[in-house]
Amino acid sequence: MTVTYVIDGSRVTGLEQFWTVIGEAVNGPGGYFGSNFDALADCLSGGMGAPDDDFVFEWRDHALSAQALGHAETARYLRQSLDRVHPTNRPAVRRRLDDALAGRGPTLFDLLVETLTNGLGPGGLRLL
């Protein structure tokens, strides 16, 4: 039987809140399901945190999440990342930051959808 985990997009006000919302969707209040893109991909691929059952994510009110995780939040995230990335990666992150500040390029929402889509089989993510 396929289990459906609901991501309540109306609760997603930024990236940190997304990690909380998806963790609680899968593991209940206070639940953890990764707090960065690598951890999320690990959880989806059957590593620690992956549900035992077949599962699908249903991202309700995803348009609200798309807005909250848009270019402004992407720029905030990239600005915070700039000092933590390896020096050889800083130029690429800087370019992505410049794009986000200009309202161009993929947003955090786009990257999360890509991660969820790549980590799940067909029909694994429903945007509602």
XYZ file of C-alpha atoms in Angstrom:
128
model
C 0.000 0.000 0.000
C 1.262 3.482 -0.875
C 1.429 5.968 1.985
C 0.748 9.630 1.192
C 2.703 12.249 3.115
C 1.180 15.721 2.967
C 3.407 18.778 2.800
C 1.278 21.707 3.952
C 2.546 24.468 1.694
C 0.674 27.121 3.666
C 3.087 26.459 6.558
C 6.227 26.896 4.439
C 7.460 30.426 5.091
C 11.110 29.783 4.262
C 13.622 26.993 3.823
C 14.059 26.250 7.537
C 10.303 25.915 7.915
C 10.173 23.572 4.894
C 12.575 21.173 6.673
C 10.277 21.204 9.706
C 7.119 20.686 7.632
C 8.490 17.742 5.634
C 9.955 16.165 8.773
C 6.609 16.355 10.538
C 4.769 15.084 7.437
C 6.859 11.907 7.458
C 7.661 11.388 11.134
C 5.039 13.321 13.114
C 5.487 16.369 15.365
C 9.142 17.209 15.841
C 10.065 14.639 13.181
C 13.227 14.874 11.121
C 13.606 14.166 7.399
C 16.788 16.009 6.575
C 17.640 19.665 7.035
C 19.622 20.223 3.872
C 19.464 19.044 0.274
C 21.980 16.217 0.728
C 20.182 14.843 3.793
C 16.841 15.037 1.989
C 18.248 13.124 -0.991
C 19.664 10.495 1.400
C 16.300 10.096 3.128
C 14.521 9.726 -0.205
C 16.952 7.145 -1.520
C 16.329 4.654 1.237
C 18.949 5.732 3.683
C 18.292 6.805 7.222
C 14.863 8.318 7.648
C 13.252 6.723 4.592
C 9.824 5.216 5.227
C 9.584 1.439 4.868
C 6.432 1.630 2.717
C 5.974 2.874 -0.812
C 5.218 6.537 -0.455
C 4.197 9.653 -2.301
C 4.395 13.313 -1.316
C 1.371 15.495 -1.848
C 2.467 19.146 -1.688
C -0.705 21.094 -1.011
C -0.824 24.864 -1.516
C 2.461 24.497 -3.379
C 1.975 27.930 -4.991
C 2.331 29.524 -1.542
C 5.521 27.541 -1.003
C 6.814 28.558 -4.431
C 6.376 32.186 -3.451
C 7.988 31.738 -0.010
C 10.884 29.778 -1.547
C 11.316 32.147 -4.476
C 14.245 34.301 -5.539
C 14.380 36.384 -2.337
C 14.661 33.300 -0.111
C 17.070 31.722 -2.584
C 19.301 34.806 -2.384
C 19.178 34.714 1.433
C 20.175 31.032 1.408
C 22.997 31.576 -1.090
C 24.304 34.603 0.820
C 24.510 32.449 3.976
C 26.175 29.630 2.016
C 28.807 31.843 0.433
C 31.125 31.864 3.453
C 30.698 28.134 4.133
C 31.396 26.715 0.690
C 34.812 25.606 -0.442
C 36.769 28.554 -1.886
C 36.799 26.947 -5.321
C 32.976 26.910 -5.304
C 32.529 30.548 -4.284
C 32.510 31.988 -7.824
C 29.692 29.630 -8.872
C 27.685 30.374 -5.734
C 28.296 34.092 -6.261
C 26.924 33.828 -9.822
C 23.856 31.973 -8.535
C 23.414 34.654 -5.861
C 23.661 37.438 -8.455
C 21.061 35.646 -10.583
C 18.709 35.190 -7.633
C 19.056 38.860 -6.694
C 18.127 39.719 -10.284
C 15.118 37.374 -10.167
C 16.692 34.822 -12.487
C 17.604 31.177 -12.253
C 16.201 28.292 -10.266
C 14.665 28.992 -6.895
C 14.813 26.892 -3.752
C 11.314 25.700 -4.617
C 12.553 24.522 -8.014
C 15.495 22.715 -6.402
C 13.274 21.027 -3.814
C 10.831 19.863 -6.482
C 13.768 18.509 -8.496
C 15.195 16.711 -5.460
C 11.815 15.220 -4.553
C 11.098 14.220 -8.138
C 14.517 12.629 -8.678
C 14.339 10.800 -5.360
C 10.933 9.249 -5.966
C 9.434 7.016 -8.580
C 6.709 8.024 -11.046
C 3.858 9.787 -9.294
C 6.039 10.296 -6.227
C 5.307 14.013 -6.004
C 1.927 15.609 -6.530
C 1.764 19.393 -6.615
C -1.684 20.564 -5.548
